[in-house]
XYZ file of C-alpha atoms in Angstrom:
746
model
C 38.041 -14.337 -37.941
C 37.011 -11.521 -35.567
C 35.419 -13.164 -32.529
C 34.576 -9.880 -30.787
C 30.901 -9.132 -30.260
C 28.788 -7.235 -27.717
C 27.399 -8.100 -24.286
C 24.325 -6.115 -23.223
C 23.398 -6.017 -19.552
C 19.701 -5.221 -18.845
C 18.678 -4.290 -15.308
C 15.146 -3.725 -14.109
C 11.964 -5.765 -13.901
C 13.041 -8.316 -16.520
C 12.546 -11.771 -14.976
C 9.271 -13.663 -14.997
C 7.714 -11.189 -17.455
C 8.508 -12.812 -20.817
C 11.637 -10.771 -21.423
C 13.904 -13.547 -22.709
C 11.459 -14.836 -25.358
C 10.829 -11.216 -26.324
C 14.579 -10.763 -26.922
C 14.777 -14.145 -28.700
C 11.953 -13.269 -31.089
C 13.359 -9.789 -31.700
C 16.831 -11.165 -32.450
C 15.365 -13.742 -34.844
C 13.407 -11.033 -36.653
C 16.604 -8.992 -37.039
C 18.679 -11.975 -38.163
C 21.068 -11.730 -35.194
C 23.206 -14.480 -33.686
C 23.957 -14.845 -29.988
C 22.179 -15.691 -26.735
C 20.148 -14.358 -23.829
C 19.931 -15.579 -20.224
C 18.720 -14.627 -16.740
C 21.112 -14.231 -13.846
C 21.115 -12.564 -10.458
C 21.766 -9.147 -11.982
C 19.011 -9.207 -14.579
C 19.293 -10.292 -18.225
C 22.487 -10.717 -20.236
C 22.366 -10.564 -24.065
C 25.378 -11.543 -26.153
C 25.465 -10.682 -29.857
C 27.775 -11.412 -32.743
C 26.448 -8.655 -35.010
C 25.934 -4.944 -34.469
C 23.731 -4.439 -31.399
C 22.244 -1.092 -32.482
C 19.083 -2.467 -34.189
C 18.176 -4.581 -31.174
C 18.936 -1.782 -28.688
C 16.663 0.558 -30.627
C 13.668 -1.741 -30.133
C 14.274 -3.039 -26.612
C 12.349 -0.289 -24.839
C 9.782 0.502 -27.511
C 8.575 -3.118 -27.812
C 9.028 -4.143 -24.151
C 6.619 -6.823 -22.730
C 3.684 -5.360 -20.765
C 4.915 -6.318 -17.284
C 8.599 -5.568 -17.897
C 10.460 -2.384 -16.999
C 13.995 -1.553 -18.163
C 15.948 0.591 -15.697
C 19.358 0.498 -17.350
C 21.108 -0.861 -20.452
C 24.886 -1.275 -20.482
C 27.000 -2.518 -23.402
C 30.581 -3.765 -23.496
C 32.729 -5.825 -25.869
C 32.410 -9.583 -25.601
C 34.836 -12.102 -27.078
C 33.284 -15.304 -28.403
C 35.163 -18.556 -28.067
C 32.994 -19.964 -30.832
C 30.611 -18.070 -33.083
C 27.021 -19.421 -32.659
C 24.984 -20.258 -35.724
C 21.721 -18.735 -34.446
C 20.208 -16.990 -31.411
C 19.507 -19.108 -28.329
C 18.082 -18.814 -24.817
C 20.617 -20.083 -22.302
C 19.830 -21.523 -18.864
C 19.703 -19.126 -15.920
C 22.962 -18.319 -14.192
C 23.582 -17.396 -10.569
C 25.239 -14.204 -9.387
C 24.764 -11.147 -7.210
C 21.063 -10.344 -7.010
C 20.388 -7.006 -8.742
C 17.270 -7.619 -10.796
C 13.717 -6.756 -9.769
C 11.041 -9.260 -8.885
C 7.771 -8.679 -10.692
C 4.591 -8.122 -8.661
C 1.618 -10.410 -9.119
C -0.434 -9.308 -12.131
C -4.140 -9.576 -12.985
C -5.311 -12.080 -15.592
C -4.437 -10.841 -19.094
C -6.995 -10.670 -21.963
C -5.431 -13.621 -23.805
C -5.676 -15.959 -20.804
C -9.202 -14.757 -20.068
C -10.225 -15.510 -23.660
C -8.722 -19.009 -23.496
C -10.353 -19.712 -20.137
C -13.763 -18.952 -21.666
C -13.176 -20.930 -24.894
C -14.851 -24.388 -24.745
C -12.350 -25.592 -27.334
C -9.279 -24.647 -25.303
C -7.635 -27.219 -23.067
C -7.644 -24.696 -20.203
C -11.383 -24.015 -20.492
C -12.685 -22.911 -17.059
C -9.311 -23.649 -15.463
C -9.023 -21.324 -12.429
C -5.192 -21.174 -12.469
C -4.543 -20.213 -16.091
C -1.628 -17.774 -16.557
C 1.220 -16.805 -18.888
C 4.282 -14.551 -18.873
C 1.970 -11.512 -19.024
C -0.102 -12.334 -15.934
C -0.456 -14.460 -12.825
C 1.303 -14.864 -9.475
C 4.931 -13.795 -9.051
C 6.188 -12.679 -5.625
C 3.550 -14.694 -3.761
C 4.958 -17.996 -5.099
C 8.726 -17.263 -5.081
C 11.096 -19.011 -2.682
C 14.439 -17.947 -4.179
C 16.066 -16.236 -7.148
C 16.723 -16.525 -10.050
C 13.013 -16.882 -10.723
C 12.723 -20.436 -12.085
C 10.029 -23.036 -11.442
C 12.043 -25.195 -8.974
C 12.353 -22.099 -6.753
C 8.589 -21.460 -6.629
C 5.451 -22.966 -5.100
C 4.917 -24.667 -8.495
C 7.849 -27.038 -7.916
C 5.418 -29.664 -6.585
C 3.405 -29.643 -9.832
C 5.423 -31.446 -12.555
C 4.545 -30.241 -16.045
C 2.469 -32.477 -18.283
C 3.808 -33.003 -21.849
C 1.623 -30.247 -23.324
C 2.594 -27.666 -20.708
C 6.241 -28.714 -20.932
C 6.179 -28.146 -24.683
C 4.774 -24.629 -24.224
C 7.273 -23.947 -21.449
C 10.223 -24.852 -23.697
C 9.035 -23.046 -26.840
C 10.425 -19.485 -27.095
C 7.705 -18.610 -29.585
C 4.961 -19.492 -27.088
C 3.378 -16.986 -24.709
C 4.065 -19.403 -21.855
C 7.781 -19.849 -22.495
C 9.354 -20.094 -19.024
C 6.150 -18.845 -17.388
C 6.996 -20.415 -14.034
C 3.375 -20.824 -12.779
C 2.256 -22.437 -16.076
C -0.218 -25.272 -15.514
C -3.364 -26.877 -16.845
C -6.124 -29.128 -15.447
C -3.929 -32.210 -15.997
C -0.855 -31.085 -14.068
C -1.643 -27.954 -12.047
C -3.327 -26.870 -8.821
C -6.905 -27.942 -8.143
C -9.894 -26.518 -6.275
C -11.679 -28.162 -3.372
C -14.687 -27.193 -1.258
C -15.142 -27.701 2.472
C -18.547 -26.841 3.885
C -19.124 -26.133 7.563
C -21.799 -28.850 7.296
C -19.154 -31.406 6.334
C -19.823 -31.335 2.586
C -16.853 -31.635 0.221
C -16.336 -31.277 -3.527
C -13.486 -30.943 -6.012
C -12.814 -29.040 -9.211
C -15.850 -27.604 -11.016
C -18.144 -29.002 -8.327
C -16.228 -27.004 -5.703
C -16.793 -23.844 -7.714
C -20.521 -24.578 -8.017
C -20.793 -25.288 -4.280
C -19.252 -21.882 -3.619
C -21.715 -20.161 -5.932
C -24.643 -21.945 -4.286
C -23.454 -20.802 -0.851
C -23.024 -17.184 -1.942
C -26.476 -17.131 -3.594
C -27.935 -18.462 -0.345
C -26.485 -15.526 1.608
C -23.711 -17.540 3.251
C -20.134 -16.457 3.971
C -17.316 -18.189 2.084
C -13.557 -18.040 2.697
C -11.859 -17.982 -0.714
C -8.168 -18.683 -1.116
C -6.475 -16.284 -3.519
C -2.860 -15.663 -4.491
C -1.747 -13.762 -1.369
C -4.101 -15.086 1.287
C -7.830 -15.453 1.866
C -10.870 -13.279 1.254
C -14.150 -13.539 3.112
C -16.946 -13.208 0.560
C -20.686 -12.701 0.719
C -23.490 -11.106 -1.299
C -22.906 -7.331 -1.168
C -26.539 -6.629 -2.047
C -27.875 -8.570 0.961
C -28.200 -6.597 4.185
C -28.609 -9.815 6.170
C -25.472 -11.413 4.706
C -23.327 -8.320 5.288
C -24.571 -7.848 8.841
C -23.875 -11.525 9.548
C -20.318 -11.090 8.253
C -19.805 -7.963 10.367
C -21.066 -9.700 13.499
C -18.921 -12.799 13.036
C -15.797 -10.934 11.952
C -16.074 -8.381 14.766
C -16.021 -5.499 12.289
C -19.057 -3.347 13.200
C -18.581 -0.322 10.910
C -15.256 -0.416 9.046
C -15.985 -0.230 5.293
C -15.906 -3.453 3.301
C -14.355 -3.811 -0.157
C -16.640 -5.012 -2.955
C -15.786 -6.971 -6.102
C -17.870 -5.943 -9.109
C -18.735 -8.191 -12.050
C -18.072 -5.332 -14.504
C -17.527 -1.551 -14.754
C -20.921 -0.539 -16.142
C -21.979 1.695 -13.260
C -18.694 3.262 -12.199
C -16.835 6.347 -13.404
C -14.266 6.190 -16.194
C -11.256 7.238 -14.051
C -11.994 4.513 -11.507
C -12.613 1.927 -14.241
C -9.225 2.781 -15.783
C -7.423 2.235 -12.468
C -9.244 -1.044 -11.862
C -8.233 -2.356 -15.296
C -4.466 -2.040 -14.727
C -2.344 -5.184 -14.118
C -2.156 -4.224 -10.412
C -5.981 -4.588 -10.151
C -6.234 -2.581 -6.915
C -9.198 -1.614 -4.784
C -10.244 1.930 -5.748
C -12.518 4.267 -3.792
C -15.638 5.112 -5.790
C -18.676 7.291 -5.049
C -21.227 5.104 -3.282
C -24.121 6.776 -5.088
C -22.954 5.151 -8.344
C -23.557 1.701 -6.836
C -27.198 1.747 -5.751
C -27.538 -2.039 -5.480
C -25.082 -2.250 -2.578
C -26.661 -2.561 0.840
C -26.279 0.310 3.310
C -23.994 -1.642 5.633
C -21.099 -1.832 3.158
C -19.666 1.572 4.208
C -21.859 3.102 6.941
C -21.873 6.898 7.026
C -19.334 7.247 4.217
C -19.690 8.607 0.695
C -17.228 6.208 -0.903
C -16.814 2.463 -1.129
C -13.776 0.456 -2.166
C -14.406 -1.493 -5.363
C -12.327 -3.968 -7.336
C -12.587 -6.165 -10.391
C -11.735 -9.867 -10.632
C -7.950 -10.162 -10.644
C -7.450 -13.941 -10.887
C -9.028 -16.590 -13.118
C -10.860 -17.968 -10.087
C -12.418 -14.572 -9.360
C -13.425 -14.232 -13.017
C -15.176 -17.602 -12.968
C -17.079 -16.666 -9.811
C -18.145 -13.220 -11.000
C -19.133 -14.383 -14.496
C -21.692 -16.714 -12.961
C -22.935 -14.873 -9.898
C -23.354 -11.572 -11.794
C -23.717 -9.426 -8.669
C -21.335 -7.511 -6.371
C -19.611 -9.568 -3.706
C -17.966 -8.390 -0.502
C -14.288 -9.364 -0.682
C -12.719 -8.478 2.639
C -9.565 -9.808 4.251
C -9.766 -13.379 5.507
C -9.188 -12.789 9.185
C -10.913 -12.000 12.445
C -10.800 -8.308 13.379
C -7.325 -7.217 14.449
C -5.619 -10.387 13.177
C -3.550 -10.865 10.006
C -5.067 -12.824 7.100
C -4.731 -16.615 7.101
C -2.292 -17.929 4.473
C -2.665 -21.717 4.366
C -5.597 -24.114 4.242
C -5.233 -25.573 7.733
C -5.025 -22.169 9.416
C -7.974 -20.876 7.395
C -10.113 -23.862 8.378
C -9.224 -23.292 12.035
C -9.014 -19.500 12.362
C -12.099 -18.764 10.246
C -14.274 -21.515 11.696
C -16.439 -19.007 13.590
C -16.864 -16.772 10.534
C -17.145 -18.832 7.352
C -19.906 -21.219 6.279
C -17.617 -22.776 3.682
C -14.113 -22.685 2.247
C -13.054 -22.640 -1.401
C -9.478 -23.916 -1.207
C -6.709 -24.971 -3.570
C -3.430 -26.838 -3.208
C -0.949 -24.174 -4.383
C 0.954 -22.680 -1.439
C 0.891 -18.953 -0.662
C 4.496 -18.116 0.185
C 4.063 -14.375 0.711
C 1.153 -12.598 2.357
C -0.167 -9.955 -0.038
C -3.137 -7.736 0.819
C -5.089 -5.854 -1.846
C -3.699 -2.423 -2.685
C -5.999 0.545 -2.080
C -6.124 3.710 -4.215
C -8.124 6.901 -4.076
C -10.175 7.942 -7.114
C -7.330 10.156 -8.390
C -4.865 7.246 -8.258
C -3.142 8.184 -4.983
C -2.050 5.084 -3.099
C -3.458 4.575 0.386
C -2.210 0.994 0.894
C 0.615 -0.370 -1.266
C 0.647 -4.140 -1.676
C -0.520 -6.527 -4.436
C 0.370 -5.340 -7.916
C 2.951 -2.789 -6.730
C 5.247 -4.798 -4.433
C 8.150 -5.493 -4.638
C 8.945 -2.933 -7.351
C 12.244 -1.325 -6.372
C 12.316 2.459 -6.026
C 15.329 4.274 -7.434
C 16.693 6.959 -5.130
C 16.773 10.525 -6.507
C 19.847 12.062 -8.152
C 22.897 12.704 -6.008
C 22.796 9.696 -3.693
C 25.871 7.489 -3.403
C 25.758 3.701 -3.129
C 24.494 2.838 0.355
C 25.518 -0.253 2.336
C 22.854 -2.969 2.768
C 20.417 -1.573 5.343
C 17.164 -2.730 6.939
C 14.572 -0.064 7.795
C 11.879 -1.345 10.155
C 9.200 1.344 9.685
C 6.479 2.341 12.155
C 4.366 0.272 14.539
C 1.077 0.808 12.694
C 0.409 0.353 8.977
C 3.860 -1.153 9.021
C 6.013 -1.820 6.021
C 9.716 -2.616 6.044
C 12.295 -1.472 3.540
C 15.616 -2.796 2.259
C 18.200 -0.273 1.116
C 20.891 -1.419 -1.312
C 23.168 0.824 -3.313
C 20.811 3.454 -4.785
C 17.598 1.437 -4.561
C 14.947 0.881 -1.921
C 12.709 -2.197 -1.845
C 9.565 -1.419 0.135
C 7.562 -4.385 1.400
C 3.827 -4.847 1.203
C 1.489 -3.467 3.875
C 1.765 -5.589 7.027
C -0.367 -3.779 9.601
C -0.151 -3.352 13.356
C 2.944 -4.924 14.932
C 1.256 -5.248 18.338
C -0.412 -8.452 17.086
C 1.798 -11.521 17.604
C 0.716 -13.185 14.364
C 1.450 -10.011 12.379
C 4.831 -9.825 14.066
C 5.577 -13.413 13.019
C 4.642 -12.574 9.410
C 6.837 -9.461 9.627
C 9.863 -11.570 10.581
C 9.095 -14.074 7.833
C 8.793 -11.382 5.164
C 11.956 -9.646 6.369
C 13.938 -12.869 6.117
C 12.461 -13.857 2.752
C 13.066 -10.452 1.150
C 16.659 -10.508 2.370
C 17.094 -13.973 0.834
C 15.401 -13.070 -2.432
C 17.584 -10.009 -2.871
C 20.708 -11.738 -1.475
C 21.047 -8.904 1.028
C 22.674 -9.147 4.443
C 21.984 -5.892 6.315
C 24.960 -4.105 7.840
C 22.866 -1.344 9.412
C 19.336 -1.013 10.776
C 17.119 2.087 10.924
C 14.202 2.696 13.299
C 11.876 5.426 14.493
C 12.906 7.863 17.243
C 9.919 6.894 19.449
C 11.213 5.546 22.796
C 8.475 2.901 23.122
C 7.931 1.586 19.587
C 7.973 -2.192 19.218
C 9.681 -1.736 15.850
C 12.597 -0.082 17.680
C 13.009 -3.183 19.833
C 12.968 -5.304 16.664
C 15.773 -3.159 15.288
C 17.761 -3.452 18.504
C 17.407 -7.249 18.455
C 19.418 -7.366 15.238
C 22.579 -6.249 17.006
C 23.455 -4.064 14.006
C 24.533 -0.434 14.195
C 21.289 1.500 14.739
C 20.271 4.817 13.192
C 17.210 6.570 14.669
C 15.064 8.740 12.407
C 12.399 11.199 13.573
C 8.924 10.125 12.466
C 7.853 13.261 10.600
C 11.255 13.699 8.996
C 10.707 10.245 7.490
C 7.232 11.253 6.262
C 8.634 14.293 4.459
C 11.715 12.514 3.078
C 9.516 9.789 1.558
C 7.440 12.377 -0.291
C 10.529 14.291 -1.453
C 12.133 11.115 -2.795
C 8.929 10.066 -4.550
C 9.061 13.379 -6.420
C 12.759 12.817 -7.288
C 13.985 15.766 -5.195
C 17.809 15.665 -5.507
C 20.003 14.978 -2.504
C 21.502 18.456 -2.784
C 18.219 20.071 -3.847
C 18.130 22.157 -0.681
C 15.441 22.457 1.991
C 11.681 22.709 1.639
C 8.896 23.784 3.955
C 6.727 20.854 5.049
C 3.398 20.279 6.741
C 3.420 16.907 8.524
C -0.098 16.099 9.680
C -1.032 12.849 11.394
C -2.181 11.292 14.647
C 1.017 11.191 16.652
C 4.717 10.594 16.156
C 7.648 11.254 18.450
C 9.038 14.757 17.996
C 11.997 16.439 19.626
C 10.752 15.990 23.184
C 7.056 15.084 22.949
C 4.395 13.804 20.572
C 3.941 15.727 17.327
C 1.168 15.488 14.758
C 0.476 18.934 13.291
C 3.829 20.452 12.423
C 5.405 22.969 10.082
C 9.016 21.984 9.371
C 12.024 23.045 7.330
C 13.436 19.840 5.922
C 16.053 18.341 3.664
C 17.225 14.750 3.626
C 19.746 15.327 6.433
C 18.061 17.909 8.659
C 14.636 18.609 10.137
C 13.949 21.976 11.818
C 10.716 22.620 13.696
C 9.060 25.945 12.820
C 5.601 25.789 14.387
C 2.193 24.176 14.031
C -0.701 23.210 16.244
C -0.343 23.812 19.993
C -0.061 20.781 22.227
C -3.146 19.398 23.999
C -3.376 16.596 26.542
C -4.394 13.091 25.457
C -6.617 11.998 28.388
C -6.026 8.328 29.003
C -3.047 8.145 26.650
C -3.714 5.671 23.853
C -7.432 5.588 24.745
C -7.703 9.091 23.264
C -7.060 7.658 19.789
C -10.061 5.319 20.188
C -12.551 7.516 22.066
C -13.084 10.896 20.367
C -14.960 12.425 23.307
C -11.714 12.421 25.320
C -10.144 14.764 22.776
C -13.149 17.084 22.814
C -12.864 17.224 26.604
C -9.168 18.104 26.406
C -9.682 20.797 23.770
C -12.607 22.421 25.575
C -10.735 22.433 28.872
C -7.647 23.956 27.215
C -9.279 26.604 25.029
C -12.897 27.262 26.067
C -13.782 28.809 29.453
C -17.024 27.582 31.053
C -17.343 24.909 28.391
C -19.827 22.896 30.480
C -22.641 25.259 29.413
C -22.272 24.420 25.731
C -24.701 22.081 23.919
C -21.676 20.269 22.427
C -20.544 19.412 25.972
C -23.747 17.735 27.160
C -22.592 14.254 26.170
C -19.269 14.784 27.949
C -20.965 15.346 31.284
C -22.116 11.717 31.305
C -18.495 10.571 31.318
C -16.071 10.666 34.292
C -14.682 13.977 33.059
C -13.607 15.458 36.386
C -11.146 12.660 37.352
C -9.795 12.760 33.789
C -9.117 16.489 34.002
C -7.407 16.069 37.364
C -5.219 13.376 35.811
C -4.395 15.759 32.946
C -3.460 18.525 35.390
C -1.078 16.136 37.166
C 0.302 14.695 33.929
C -0.927 11.184 34.710
C -1.355 9.134 31.538
C -2.102 12.311 29.607
C 0.837 13.108 27.308
C 0.843 16.405 25.442
C 0.458 16.128 21.665
C 0.085 18.652 18.847
C -2.041 16.189 16.892
C -4.084 17.013 13.798
C -5.790 13.636 13.987
C -6.980 14.243 17.545
C -8.267 17.708 16.551
C -10.410 15.996 13.895
C -11.664 13.604 16.584
C -12.606 16.492 18.866
C -14.589 18.282 16.155
C -16.326 15.042 15.141
C -17.283 14.419 18.775
C -18.653 17.960 19.071
C -20.872 17.354 16.032
C -21.885 13.912 17.349
C -21.057 12.370 13.964
C -18.644 9.824 15.460
C -19.328 6.976 17.892
C -18.100 7.177 21.462
C -15.706 4.315 20.731
C -14.142 3.941 17.299
C -14.114 0.559 15.588
C -11.299 1.430 13.156
C -8.467 3.932 12.987
C -9.504 7.275 11.529
C -13.234 6.504 11.716
C -14.147 9.876 13.260
C -12.162 11.805 10.646
C -13.681 9.781 7.795
C -17.219 10.415 9.045
C -16.468 14.120 9.521
C -15.113 14.391 5.966
C -18.147 12.559 4.582
C -20.496 14.890 6.483
C -18.691 17.950 5.091
C -18.663 16.635 1.528
C -22.371 15.844 1.587
C -23.108 19.444 2.569
C -20.626 21.134 0.247
C -18.954 24.578 0.314
C -20.322 27.269 2.601
C -19.425 30.852 3.532
C -18.465 30.879 7.206
C -16.891 33.038 9.941
C -14.454 30.406 11.247
C -10.678 31.017 11.233
C -7.506 29.502 12.622
C -5.213 32.526 12.789
C -1.474 32.432 13.307
C -0.047 33.517 16.679
C 3.701 33.190 17.315
C 4.058 30.346 14.798
C 1.171 28.442 16.368
C -2.375 28.106 15.083
C -4.760 29.853 17.481
C -7.211 27.250 18.758
C -8.788 29.704 21.212
C -10.071 31.787 18.314
C -11.065 28.732 16.319
C -13.159 27.127 19.048
C -14.791 30.450 20.018
C -15.856 31.165 16.434
C -16.803 27.610 15.533
C -18.838 26.924 18.688
C -20.744 30.202 18.396
C -21.632 29.672 14.734
C -24.960 27.875 14.858
C -25.137 26.353 11.394
C -26.106 22.891 10.170
C -23.682 20.086 11.180
C -22.568 19.564 7.569
C -21.812 23.273 7.171
C -19.801 23.317 10.388
C -17.873 20.209 9.267
C -17.012 21.874 5.952
C -16.036 25.125 7.725
C -13.633 23.195 9.977
C -11.852 21.645 6.999
C -11.626 25.007 5.268
C -10.458 26.937 8.336
C -7.810 24.328 9.153
C -6.547 24.348 5.558
C -6.454 28.168 5.523
C -4.567 28.330 8.821
C -2.028 25.706 7.764
C -1.553 27.454 4.416
C -0.879 30.794 6.139
C 1.656 29.096 8.412
C 3.427 27.411 5.492
C 3.407 30.526 3.288
C 4.813 32.639 6.130
C 7.801 30.338 6.616
C 8.311 29.815 2.897
C 8.505 33.566 2.336
C 10.755 34.210 5.348
C 13.077 31.375 4.257
C 13.068 32.302 0.571
C 11.684 28.878 -0.390
C 8.983 28.107 -2.938
C 8.303 24.379 -2.440
C 6.002 22.855 0.165
C 5.582 19.166 1.059
C 2.229 18.121 2.561
C 2.245 14.647 4.068
C 1.170 12.449 6.985
C -1.914 10.258 7.305
C -4.314 13.229 7.560
C -3.372 14.156 3.968
C -5.387 11.141 2.791
C -8.371 13.431 3.477
C -9.242 14.577 -0.052
C -11.308 17.581 1.110
C -8.493 18.926 3.274
C -6.028 18.356 0.423
C -8.272 20.249 -1.990
C -8.698 23.203 0.358
C -4.974 23.292 1.140
C -4.189 23.450 -2.560
C -6.693 26.290 -2.956
C -5.314 28.387 -0.092
C -1.656 27.758 -0.922
C -2.138 29.423 -4.291
C 1.032 29.672 -6.364
C 3.272 27.864 -3.875
C 4.592 24.644 -5.410
C 3.011 21.755 -3.475
C 4.203 18.146 -3.355
C 1.718 15.538 -2.099
C 2.362 11.781 -1.822
C 0.844 9.851 -4.716
C 2.714 6.623 -5.519
C 3.394 5.939 -1.831
C 0.975 6.248 1.100
C 0.804 9.600 2.881
C 0.503 7.700 6.159
C 2.821 5.360 8.023
C 3.018 2.897 5.138
C 5.827 5.059 3.705
C 7.777 5.608 6.945
C 10.206 2.741 6.219
C 10.971 4.230 2.798
C 11.528 7.641 4.358
C 13.893 6.028 6.859
C 15.774 4.431 3.969
C 16.154 7.727 2.111
C 17.425 9.531 5.218
C 19.853 6.675 5.900
C 21.071 6.857 2.295
C 21.645 10.603 2.747
C 23.576 9.866 5.926
C 25.788 7.377 4.095
C 26.212 9.865 1.225
C 27.311 12.722 3.469
C 30.902 13.952 3.114
C 31.878 13.073 6.673
C 30.926 9.438 6.104
C 33.021 9.131 2.962
C 36.308 9.914 4.682
């Protein structure tokens, strides 16, 4: 008898997504004999018969949360021919599979949860292989229940039967549970009241209807919730949280009032926050997003959220469960302590959150601003031409931090972590670094950090004791965008516009640069001229300082101008003397600080910002409300630098409405940058331009850039943030290019 069959190796996102029962059912339908199992590398299928029929249907009929990256076949010799097709127990091995992100409640589970005849009726932790928590409950791989936060919830007989039945939707769904055996809700009121189960849910609803603030435990941390239609409730939340003007995300009960493109993004398994036009949501109070035209909206993403929204039937604020500047609380005890001065009550449960996971944030066109829940930890395949890289840790930037693991030709980018200057965020950073390394069985042999001499992330990299590679900040921005667009390793250079607040350049701070870049090299070509930052880091929080610096640098006799009147009430003379002497006034060619200066001149930004980018967001909103205008303002090119003398002279002498002047600034800046990029593209014989950096999140600037660039091929970030959230990935790509270079292969 011929005992030779076929072994099929499947790599990709194939664990915890119902892939094995899918293969089992498919093999049974086709009358095949053999087995399927999970291991560290993915899924292994062994067949007695011809594998072609099964291979033909693997990708076409794939489960909704699964993704197949590669399929490899080789001969397999059976010791004994099986009589049917079976699912074997998981095996260990080198970790090469992907971990699935958490996924929003699927339609089948939602239907069961609302069916009075179902045993999971109104159960707030219902899930199956097509939905529910994944990364946030995993301790180790392979992904099996004993290695998750569900290990402390033994299955009842009914759940165990579903778990063992390959024909059931909950076969090996590791978070599977029901009211008899799974996690439970409890309520803690600030007044000392307590309740469990359904009563806890009703206590929460009563508190929200009364205008109170409730801390709600989700899958990746806590939300702070209140009635989004109540001005008093929202103002109370802002006061207690110390968040005076930063926009608040809102959970909607349905999609009836929002646009179709936004509704489509909200309905995906990732269930992100998406920016929507505020005018479409007239019931929201004015304090949700002061001065802005957009508000972040989301739909219920967990069974608990669905139960709340089905009953309250009104928009709720759902903002991160933390005091301003602190990371979200993750466990019940910390939430009860850290949110005691904010919340009036806590809706808790007894399932542990093992990984912090913020909500992802998308623009209306689907571009990612913050990459977290629903997208992490999907591995990113490097573009064509890269060789296998050694295990490498990339530590990212100090703000909007993410970290990235590089292994072979894949990069695993972590969720958004925030500002590393906060000790609690730093502790979570270390925890997530260690857990990701364990989950992917990766021991770094190299570490990559930014070129900035004073970044905290650089010190973290140095602490590792590993060989250190330093990568220039804007090079990383551009490399991340190139890799997202699958630009080959040997695809040659491109022209790039890297526009942000600040990042360390060749010898000073950059932030408005035109570059010639490939994965290995970064050549500076020109950009904005450098201007002092009076007070150093204070300039990023007080826009008037940047207006002072720009007027002093480019506008003679600026004190006579109406735009300067507010400056004269500040200690401007000592600041200018400090700038002249170079005391705490570094030079920076910063696009972000130029936006701040213009916003200060139009008095559309506060003297002190309450969140990063506030002045630029308000300036964009002002321009968009006014709309396009014919104007005399330009930013001409002089010796590879944009001429700010001409800009300020024309802009200050054009006495139009504030909204018109805001729109003219966006247009003139886009036109000047486009001329700069087109000049260097033509002189270099290149036809591709990358536009990246945090300023590129500005949709109006992006639109005007696209208009003025004309036929030049433009690459903008879309699936990764344009800002510092993609720096770690850019570092990983540049490191991979370094390891792929000929001199490193010898």
